[in-house]
Amino acid sequence: MLKKICGLFLGLVVCIGSACVTPTHASSASSVIITHIQAGGVGAAREEFVVLYNTTADVIDISGWCLANKYEVTFFCFNSENTGYSLSGYSHAVIASEDIFETAPGLFEIPPYTYTVTNQSSGSIVGSSETLTIVDANKTSIDVKSWTSSLASGKMWARQVLLEEPRMYAILGGEADWTVETSGGIPLNEVVEYEKILPEDPGIDDSILSPVISELLPNPEGTDTGSEFIELYNPNQDHAVELANYTFRVGKSLEKTYTFPEDTALAPQGYRAFTNEEISFTLLNSTSSVQLYYNEVSVGEVVLYNEPASGMAWAYIGDSWVYTSTPTPNKQNLYTVLQQESDSSLLKPCAANQYRSPETNRCRSIETSQTTLTPCKENQYRSSETNRCRNIVQDDGPAPCKEGQERNPETNRCRNIVAMTQVGQGVKGAETVSEGVNWYLWLGIAGVVVAVLSYALWEWREETRA
């Protein structure tokens, strides 16, 4: 009981404070507000969800409403050609990334509306610093939530609940409205879908065809001012088309709307290009889109282009969109490719055994499958690896040793033969080699004879003295 009394007292204080405090967002912010935000979950930065709430008892049509981040990129919209979306009084709408719905489907009792994140690394909602905005079908800001610091893993921003039946959230417009909670306890997704009934516009004559977008020049050479253009084409043979009730939208999410100059008409089967100097639009040089509208009803398909090169026009030629190097404002579209820097007709002809390379525009020798080669010499052969002549390696044995030499089995070199000592008798099993007496033997004998004669002479001399 005490809890209910405190809740009623707090709700009364908030209501009084809300009447005295100027809202920090659009005047319709009290109708639909943001109540829960998760910018990156435990598993990955792409696990995101957002919850909206209708604070009134009335049914609010949210067809065409979008969520946008700080870069003004609308990453989700309640937008369908034949389906409308509404939010009953005191009910929630739940929008989640495909990543979190796939990894944690148990968080949602009723499947949420899903979207594909715009950035694979940081997601569509940056956890560290972000500004999340609800934008209605007229591109008016409904509610905004900003933050400049990251939450801990597994945490979410949650708006404070003041009353339960009917549920009342804090809407003072400051940081006091919010708390940090553990992710979970997400409200039910209670969006109601209905089939759109588009009334026929009595101002449209079925016999007259609507004009179409025929050419864009997003990235002109030189300055962009006065050079970017959007071209329309009138397919009617006998009827001019007034552009008084026509508009066109430009941007990644078609967020900006432009009108045509007054009293502008397209001649039958005529082309009319509007530059960004005549109408103050901007075509991004990266990726963007353009859509034509008649009384807020889209006409034809969205024209989407991606990374156009400098000077290349995005033109509808035949039955498809192509890039062409020849922009043709106010004229029939023409498909051309970039010309080479030099005209091939002015180049010197290649030789008979050459051809002109389409990549470098230079002459290159024609490779032939058979080539006449100079024969190798008698002591050479042609290598299969290098196609060159190589000397034939001789496999003959070493040259024989000279007379009086033998081959050493250890070094395989020739060496002198050492003679055996001569003996008086032949050795059995071996052949005795007969050689002459060496000179030093005779010298020894002569020495002995001289010694004997000298001794005899000395004895004779002693005897004669006696």
GROMACS .gro file of C-alpha atoms in nm, residues 156-411:
model
  256
  156MET     CA    1   2.065  -0.132  -2.165
  157TRP     CA    2   1.913   0.213  -2.128
  158ALA     CA    3   1.563   0.194  -1.976
  159ARG     CA    4   1.324   0.481  -1.912
  160GLN     CA    5   1.195   0.491  -1.553
  161VAL     CA    6   0.845   0.355  -1.497
  162LEU     CA    7   0.629   0.571  -1.271
  163LEU     CA    8   0.294   0.388  -1.292
  164GLU     CA    9   0.198   0.041  -1.418
  165GLU     CA   10  -0.176   0.068  -1.505
  166PRO     CA   11  -0.178   0.236  -1.741
  167ARG     CA   12   0.197   0.242  -1.774
  168MET     CA   13   0.349   0.586  -1.731
  169TYR     CA   14   0.715   0.661  -1.803
  170ALA     CA   15   0.924   0.956  -1.685
  171ILE     CA   16   0.917   1.225  -1.955
  172LEU     CA   17   1.087   1.525  -1.796
  173GLY     CA   18   1.333   1.533  -2.085
  174GLY     CA   19   1.660   1.489  -1.894
  175GLU     CA   20   1.899   1.217  -1.786
  176ALA     CA   21   1.692   1.163  -1.473
  177ASP     CA   22   1.432   0.990  -1.691
  178TRP     CA   23   1.670   0.703  -1.760
  179THR     CA   24   1.833   0.420  -1.569
  180VAL     CA   25   2.080   0.148  -1.663
  181GLU     CA   26   1.944  -0.206  -1.632
  182THR     CA   27   2.043  -0.558  -1.726
  183SER     CA   28   1.915  -0.646  -2.073
  184GLY     CA   29   1.592  -0.841  -2.061
  185GLY     CA   30   1.230  -0.796  -1.964
  186ILE     CA   31   1.149  -0.645  -2.302
  187PRO     CA   32   0.781  -0.545  -2.344
  188LEU     CA   33   0.560  -0.718  -2.599
  189ASN     CA   34   0.556  -0.602  -2.959
  190GLU     CA   35   0.200  -0.474  -3.004
  191VAL     CA   36   0.211  -0.305  -3.347
  192VAL     CA   37  -0.107  -0.356  -3.551
  193GLU     CA   38  -0.079  -0.401  -3.927
  194TYR     CA   39  -0.354  -0.316  -4.173
  195GLU     CA   40  -0.400  -0.321  -4.548
  196LYS     CA   41  -0.363   0.014  -4.720
  197ILE     CA   42  -0.646   0.134  -4.943
  198LEU     CA   43  -0.507   0.390  -5.180
  199PRO     CA   44  -0.786   0.610  -5.323
  200GLU     CA   45  -0.766   0.694  -5.687
  201ASP     CA   46  -0.654   1.047  -5.751
  202PRO     CA   47  -0.909   1.221  -5.975
  203GLY     CA   48  -0.634   1.452  -6.098
  204ILE     CA   49  -0.447   1.167  -6.273
  205ASP     CA   50  -0.546   1.090  -6.630
  206ASP     CA   51  -0.483   0.721  -6.697
  207SER     CA   52  -0.428   0.796  -7.063
  208ILE     CA   53  -0.129   1.018  -6.981
  209LEU     CA   54   0.190   0.844  -6.871
  210SER     CA   55   0.390   0.984  -6.581
  211PRO     CA   56   0.739   1.120  -6.645
  212VAL     CA   57   1.035   0.909  -6.538
  213ILE     CA   58   1.387   0.978  -6.415
  214SER     CA   59   1.618   0.906  -6.708
  215GLU     CA   60   1.967   1.023  -6.608
  216LEU     CA   61   2.174   1.137  -6.307
  217LEU     CA   62   2.517   1.300  -6.286
  218PRO     CA   63   2.625   1.269  -5.919
  219ASN     CA   64   3.002   1.318  -5.963
  220PRO     CA   65   3.078   1.564  -6.244
  221GLU     CA   66   3.431   1.656  -6.341
  222GLY     CA   67   3.545   1.980  -6.180
  223THR     CA   68   3.310   2.171  -5.950
  224ASP     CA   69   2.978   2.016  -5.846
  225THR     CA   70   2.783   2.342  -5.828
  226GLY     CA   71   2.576   2.384  -6.142
  227SER     CA   72   2.708   2.056  -6.288
  228GLU     CA   73   2.512   1.790  -6.101
  229PHE     CA   74   2.177   1.723  -6.265
  230ILE     CA   75   1.866   1.505  -6.253
  231GLU     CA   76   1.698   1.446  -6.587
  232LEU     CA   77   1.331   1.359  -6.650
  233TYR     CA   78   1.180   1.209  -6.963
  234ASN     CA   79   0.821   1.241  -7.088
  235PRO     CA   80   0.725   0.912  -7.259
  236ASN     CA   81   0.397   1.051  -7.400
  237GLN     CA   82   0.386   1.107  -7.776
  238ASP     CA   83   0.112   1.371  -7.785
  239HIS     CA   84   0.083   1.510  -7.431
  240ALA     CA   85   0.296   1.752  -7.236
  241VAL     CA   86   0.327   1.689  -6.860
  242GLU     CA   87   0.298   1.967  -6.604
  243LEU     CA   88   0.527   1.924  -6.300
  244ALA     CA   89   0.322   2.138  -6.059
  245ASN     CA   90   0.213   1.840  -5.845
  246TYR     CA   91   0.539   1.648  -5.878
  247THR     CA   92   0.827   1.640  -5.628
  248PHE     CA   93   1.140   1.432  -5.592
  249ARG     CA   94   1.331   1.303  -5.290
  250VAL     CA   95   1.706   1.256  -5.257
  251GLY     CA   96   1.923   1.072  -5.004
  252LYS     CA   97   2.020   0.729  -4.880
  253SER     CA   98   1.677   0.704  -4.719
  254LEU     CA   99   1.507   0.967  -4.941
  255GLU     CA  100   1.509   1.206  -4.647
  256LYS     CA  101   1.507   1.535  -4.843
  257THR     CA  102   1.219   1.655  -5.066
  258TYR     CA  103   1.243   1.910  -5.348
  259THR     CA  104   0.990   2.077  -5.576
  260PHE     CA  105   1.029   2.170  -5.941
  261PRO     CA  106   1.031   2.532  -6.060
  262GLU     CA  107   0.690   2.686  -6.119
  263ASP     CA  108   0.523   2.655  -6.458
  264THR     CA  109   0.759   2.377  -6.565
  265ALA     CA  110   0.633   2.130  -6.825
  266LEU     CA  111   0.788   1.844  -7.018
  267ALA     CA  112   0.733   1.840  -7.393
  268PRO     CA  113   0.611   1.514  -7.553
  269GLN     CA  114   0.899   1.264  -7.563
  270GLY     CA  115   1.119   1.543  -7.433
  271TYR     CA  116   1.413   1.541  -7.191
  272ARG     CA  117   1.458   1.805  -6.922
  273ALA     CA  118   1.764   1.821  -6.692
  274PHE     CA  119   1.749   2.012  -6.362
  275THR     CA  120   2.086   2.117  -6.217
  276ASN     CA  121   2.171   2.164  -5.849
  277GLU     CA  122   2.200   2.535  -5.921
  278GLU     CA  123   1.841   2.552  -6.046
  279ILE     CA  124   1.715   2.334  -5.759
  280SER     CA  125   1.927   2.326  -5.442
  281PHE     CA  126   1.980   1.948  -5.412
  282THR     CA  127   2.296   1.748  -5.352
  283LEU     CA  128   2.384   1.410  -5.503
  284LEU     CA  129   2.645   1.230  -5.294
  285ASN     CA  130   2.955   1.106  -5.475
  286SER     CA  131   2.937   0.774  -5.290
  287THR     CA  132   2.595   0.608  -5.269
  288SER     CA  133   2.248   0.760  -5.270
  289SER     CA  134   1.905   0.736  -5.433
  290VAL     CA  135   1.639   0.949  -5.606
  291GLN     CA  136   1.261   0.893  -5.621
  292LEU     CA  137   0.990   1.083  -5.812
  293TYR     CA  138   0.653   1.154  -5.641
  294TYR     CA  139   0.312   1.277  -5.754
  295ASN     CA  140   0.101   1.419  -5.468
  296GLU     CA  141   0.315   1.224  -5.217
  297VAL     CA  142   0.261   0.897  -5.410
  298SER     CA  143   0.580   0.740  -5.546
  299VAL     CA  144   0.612   0.723  -5.924
  300GLY     CA  145   0.821   0.445  -6.075
  301GLU     CA  146   1.109   0.273  -5.899
  302VAL     CA  147   1.374   0.420  -5.672
  303VAL     CA  148   1.688   0.507  -5.871
  304LEU     CA  149   1.986   0.387  -5.667
  305TYR     CA  150   2.348   0.451  -5.768
  306ASN     CA  151   2.673   0.334  -5.610
  307GLU     CA  152   3.026   0.485  -5.622
  308PRO     CA  153   3.011   0.668  -5.958
  309ALA     CA  154   3.344   0.760  -6.114
  310SER     CA  155   3.423   1.121  -6.196
  311GLY     CA  156   3.237   1.237  -6.505
  312MET     CA  157   3.030   0.919  -6.534
  313ALA     CA  158   2.653   0.959  -6.572
  314TRP     CA  159   2.402   0.702  -6.439
  315ALA     CA  160   2.160   0.669  -6.731
  316TYR     CA  161   1.865   0.452  -6.829
  317ILE     CA  162   1.952   0.310  -7.172
  318GLY     CA  163   1.751   0.036  -7.337
  319ASP     CA  164   1.593  -0.142  -7.044
  320SER     CA  165   1.860  -0.105  -6.775
  321TRP     CA  166   2.067   0.149  -6.580
  322VAL     CA  167   2.432   0.179  -6.685
  323TYR     CA  168   2.724   0.416  -6.636
  324THR     CA  169   2.821   0.615  -6.944
  325SER     CA  170   3.117   0.845  -7.000
  326THR     CA  171   2.905   1.087  -7.205
  327PRO     CA  172   2.646   1.279  -6.998
  328THR     CA  173   2.363   1.403  -7.221
  329PRO     CA  174   2.151   1.660  -7.032
  330ASN     CA  175   1.828   1.751  -7.218
  331LYS     CA  176   1.905   1.488  -7.484
  332GLN     CA  177   1.855   1.119  -7.549
  333ASN     CA  178   2.096   0.907  -7.344
  334LEU     CA  179   2.408   0.773  -7.514
  335TYR     CA  180   2.621   0.485  -7.399
  336THR     CA  181   2.997   0.529  -7.442
  337VAL     CA  182   3.309   0.403  -7.267
  338LEU     CA  183   3.619   0.599  -7.174
  339GLN     CA  184   3.842   0.660  -7.479
  340GLN     CA  185   4.210   0.567  -7.475
  341GLU     CA  186   4.456   0.851  -7.425
  342SER     CA  187   4.599   0.796  -7.774
  343ASP     CA  188   4.414   0.711  -8.093
  344SER     CA  189   4.520   0.368  -8.216
  345SER     CA  190   4.477   0.481  -8.576
  346LEU     CA  191   4.769   0.725  -8.531
  347LEU     CA  192   5.007   0.465  -8.389
  348LYS     CA  193   5.293   0.314  -8.589
  349PRO     CA  194   5.194  -0.032  -8.719
  350CYS     CA  195   5.346  -0.331  -8.542
  351ALA     CA  196   5.594  -0.557  -8.723
  352ALA     CA  197   5.484  -0.875  -8.901
  353ASN     CA  198   5.583  -1.090  -8.602
  354GLN     CA  199   5.416  -0.856  -8.348
  355TYR     CA  200   5.067  -0.760  -8.227
  356ARG     CA  201   4.926  -0.462  -8.031
  357SER     CA  202   4.844  -0.540  -7.667
  358PRO     CA  203   4.492  -0.423  -7.574
  359GLU     CA  204   4.609  -0.358  -7.216
  360THR     CA  205   4.923  -0.147  -7.280
  361ASN     CA  206   4.852  -0.044  -7.642
  362ARG     CA  207   5.212  -0.142  -7.724
  363CYS     CA  208   5.356  -0.388  -7.976
  364ARG     CA  209   5.447  -0.730  -7.841
  365SER     CA  210   5.618  -1.026  -8.013
  366ILE     CA  211   5.394  -1.307  -8.128
  367GLU     CA  212   5.478  -1.625  -7.943
  368THR     CA  213   5.512  -1.925  -8.176
  369SER     CA  214   5.471  -2.287  -8.079
  370GLN     CA  215   5.775  -2.400  -8.284
  371THR     CA  216   6.114  -2.224  -8.287
  372THR     CA  217   6.426  -2.314  -8.495
  373LEU     CA  218   6.720  -2.374  -8.261
  374THR     CA  219   7.093  -2.393  -8.344
  375PRO     CA  220   7.213  -2.758  -8.321
  376CYS     CA  221   7.442  -2.844  -8.031
  377LYS     CA  222   7.804  -2.957  -8.087
  378GLU     CA  223   7.909  -3.324  -8.100
  379ASN     CA  224   8.015  -3.329  -7.734
  380GLN     CA  225   7.700  -3.146  -7.618
  381TYR     CA  226   7.329  -3.214  -7.566
  382ARG     CA  227   7.017  -2.987  -7.522
  383SER     CA  228   6.883  -2.955  -7.165
  384SER     CA  229   6.509  -3.021  -7.134
  385GLU     CA  230   6.487  -2.772  -6.845
  386THR     CA  231   6.672  -2.471  -6.989
  387ASN     CA  232   6.659  -2.561  -7.361
  388ARG     CA  233   7.031  -2.476  -7.377
  389CYS     CA  234   7.333  -2.685  -7.491
  390ARG     CA  235   7.535  -2.852  -7.217
  391ASN     CA  236   7.864  -3.053  -7.234
  392ILE     CA  237   7.832  -3.430  -7.222
  393VAL     CA  238   7.998  -3.565  -6.906
  394GLN     CA  239   8.255  -3.838  -6.995
  395ASP     CA  240   8.216  -4.162  -6.806
  396ASP     CA  241   8.564  -4.310  -6.901
  397GLY     CA  242   8.806  -4.443  -6.639
  398PRO     CA  243   9.129  -4.262  -6.537
  399ALA     CA  244   9.429  -4.252  -6.774
  400PRO     CA  245   9.678  -4.543  -6.733
  401CYS     CA  246   9.988  -4.489  -6.520
  402LYS     CA  247  10.336  -4.460  -6.678
  403GLU     CA  248  10.584  -4.749  -6.691
  404GLY     CA  249  10.734  -4.811  -6.346
  405GLN     CA  250  10.423  -4.677  -6.170
  406GLU     CA  251  10.113  -4.825  -6.018
  407ARG     CA  252   9.770  -4.685  -5.911
  408ASN     CA  253   9.722  -4.638  -5.538
  409PRO     CA  254   9.387  -4.801  -5.443
  410GLU     CA  255   9.337  -4.549  -5.163
  411THR     CA  256   9.401  -4.223  -5.351
   0.00000   0.00000   0.00000
